[in-house]
Short mmCIF file of C-alpha atoms in Angstrom, two decimals:
data_model
loop_
_atom_site.label_atom_id
_atom_site.label_comp_id
_atom_site.label_asym_id
_atom_site.label_seq_id
_atom_site.Cartn_x
_atom_site.Cartn_y
_atom_site.Cartn_z
CA MET B 1 103.00 74.96 131.38
CA SER B 2 106.22 73.07 130.95
CA ASP B 3 109.50 74.87 130.62
CA ALA B 4 109.31 74.53 126.81
CA GLY B 5 106.12 76.62 126.63
CA VAL B 6 103.94 73.60 125.81
CA PRO B 7 100.95 72.97 128.09
CA SER B 8 101.85 70.08 130.40
CA ALA B 9 98.55 68.25 129.71
CA LEU B 10 99.47 68.06 126.04
CA GLY B 11 103.10 67.10 126.45
CA ARG B 12 105.84 67.45 123.88
CA ARG B 13 104.87 64.38 121.83
CA GLY B 14 101.24 65.45 121.59
CA PHE B 15 102.30 68.94 120.62
CA VAL B 16 104.64 67.64 117.89
CA ARG B 17 101.93 65.28 116.57
CA GLY B 18 99.46 68.19 116.46
CA VAL B 19 101.87 70.42 114.59
CA GLY B 20 102.64 67.58 112.15
CA ALA B 21 98.93 66.97 111.51
CA ALA B 22 98.41 70.67 110.89
CA GLY B 23 101.23 70.61 108.34
CA VAL B 24 99.70 67.61 106.54
CA ALA B 25 96.28 69.31 106.53
CA THR B 26 97.79 72.50 105.12
CA GLY B 27 99.49 70.50 102.36
CA ALA B 28 96.21 68.75 101.53
CA VAL B 29 94.35 72.06 101.33
CA THR B 30 97.05 73.46 99.08
CA ALA B 31 96.89 70.41 96.81
CA VAL B 32 93.10 70.56 96.57
CA ALA B 33 93.21 74.30 95.90
CA GLY B 34 95.59 73.63 93.02
CA LEU B 35 93.14 71.10 91.58
CA ALA B 36 90.19 73.47 91.90
CA GLY B 37 91.20 75.33 88.73
CA CYS B 38 91.86 73.69 85.42
CA GLY B 39 95.27 72.21 86.01
CA GLY B 40 96.70 74.90 83.75
CA PRO B 41 98.67 77.94 84.76
CA GLU B 42 96.92 80.11 87.31
CA VAL B 43 96.55 83.80 86.56
CA SER B 44 98.62 86.20 88.62
CA THR B 45 96.59 88.50 90.82
CA ALA B 46 99.40 91.03 90.93
CA GLY B 47 97.31 93.67 89.16
CA GLY B 48 98.94 96.90 88.19
CA THR B 49 98.62 100.64 88.26
CA ALA B 50 97.63 103.22 85.70
CA GLY B 51 100.52 104.01 83.40
CA ASP B 52 102.17 100.59 83.64
CA VAL B 53 103.57 99.73 80.20
CA LEU B 54 101.99 96.49 79.01
CA VAL B 55 103.35 96.03 75.49
CA ALA B 56 104.68 97.97 72.50
CA THR B 57 101.94 98.74 69.98
CA ARG B 58 104.05 97.18 67.20
CA ASP B 59 103.95 93.83 69.05
CA VAL B 60 100.15 93.53 68.93
CA PRO B 61 99.02 92.14 65.56
CA VAL B 62 96.01 93.70 63.80
CA GLY B 63 93.09 91.28 64.07
CA GLY B 64 94.84 89.47 66.90
CA GLY B 65 96.51 90.14 70.19
CA VAL B 66 99.00 89.05 72.81
CA VAL B 67 98.66 87.36 76.18
CA LEU B 68 100.70 89.18 78.81
CA GLU B 69 100.82 86.56 81.54
CA GLU B 70 102.99 88.67 83.83
CA HIS B 71 100.32 91.40 83.82
CA GLY B 72 97.26 89.12 83.80
CA VAL B 73 96.06 90.92 80.66
CA VAL B 74 95.32 90.17 77.00
CA VAL B 75 95.81 93.14 74.68
CA THR B 76 94.08 92.91 71.31
CA GLN B 77 93.98 95.10 68.20
CA PRO B 78 90.78 94.16 66.34
CA THR B 79 91.38 96.87 63.72
CA ALA B 80 94.42 99.06 63.08
CA GLY B 81 94.94 101.48 65.96
CA ASP B 82 92.06 100.11 68.10
CA PHE B 83 93.59 98.51 71.20
CA ARG B 84 91.53 96.65 73.78
CA GLY B 85 92.41 95.01 77.09
CA PHE B 86 90.87 92.02 78.85
CA SER B 87 91.64 89.91 81.88
CA SER B 88 93.63 86.84 80.89
CA ALA B 89 91.74 84.71 83.43
CA CYS B 90 89.30 82.43 81.63
CA THR B 91 85.85 82.92 83.12
CA HIS B 92 85.23 79.17 83.18
CA ARG B 93 87.85 78.05 85.71
CA SER B 94 90.31 80.97 85.95
CA CYS B 95 92.98 79.32 83.81
CA GLN B 96 95.41 81.60 82.02
CA VAL B 97 94.33 82.02 78.40
CA THR B 98 97.28 81.05 76.27
CA ARG B 99 97.08 82.49 72.78
CA VAL B 100 95.25 84.75 70.36
CA GLU B 101 94.65 83.43 66.85
CA ASP B 102 92.01 83.55 64.13
CA GLY B 103 90.30 86.50 65.85
CA ALA B 104 89.84 84.59 69.10
CA ILE B 105 91.42 84.49 72.54
CA ALA B 106 91.91 80.83 73.43
CA CYS B 107 91.97 78.97 76.72
CA VAL B 108 93.45 75.51 76.19
CA CYS B 109 92.33 74.17 79.57
CA HIS B 110 88.81 73.47 78.32
CA GLN B 111 88.87 75.04 74.82
CA SER B 112 86.85 78.18 75.53
CA LEU B 113 87.21 80.90 72.88
CA PHE B 114 86.59 84.64 73.32
CA GLU B 115 86.23 87.43 70.73
CA VAL B 116 89.19 89.84 70.33
CA THR B 117 86.75 92.72 69.82
CA ASP B 118 84.86 92.60 73.12
CA GLY B 119 85.90 89.48 75.07
CA ALA B 120 82.51 87.84 74.40
CA VAL B 121 82.33 84.05 74.50
CA ARG B 122 82.67 82.55 71.03
CA SER B 123 82.44 78.99 72.33
CA GLY B 124 82.34 77.48 75.82
CA PRO B 125 82.30 75.93 78.31
CA ALA B 126 82.87 79.50 79.54
CA ASP B 127 79.57 81.36 79.63
CA GLU B 128 80.78 84.81 80.72
CA PRO B 129 82.91 87.25 78.67
CA LEU B 130 86.45 88.14 79.67
CA PRO B 131 86.31 91.21 81.92
CA PRO B 132 87.66 94.37 80.27
CA VAL B 133 90.89 95.96 81.43
CA ALA B 134 91.26 99.66 80.67
CA VAL B 135 94.19 100.39 78.36
CA ALA B 136 95.47 103.50 76.61
CA ILE B 137 98.22 104.43 74.20
CA ALA B 138 101.24 106.36 75.49
CA GLY B 139 103.67 107.06 72.68
CA ASP B 140 104.43 103.68 71.10
CA ASP B 141 103.20 101.63 74.06
CA VAL B 142 99.93 100.18 75.31
CA VAL B 143 99.63 101.09 78.99
CA ARG B 144 97.20 100.28 81.77
CA ALA B 145 94.73 103.18 81.94
#
């Protein structure tokens, strides 16, 4: 070993070149990983714990819902007082669904639509429903159950 802690057979220049190549490879993997999805916003995997307040009940329209990007959840209210929760990750390519309108949860990456009642696919390319997320009502709030 040299005094710098680099094996003498490798030398400083070889070591620096190797580290530089590793950095370029890491950047390439990161870039490819970013392209693997849909090019839209990726869903946070932060998760949450039971009791976390997601949204005020008054902010969830009847027959519609809200996308809570920071929680990775869509909360819907298909009928008055009936609140449901779903993952906001589209099952096609894991893009963040972006809106709820006309009784459907929409992913604009590839135009998949999901039902507000049960997360079922209304139209693809997604072919799997949005996974349910357990929610409950605590006072005037929808919370993670």
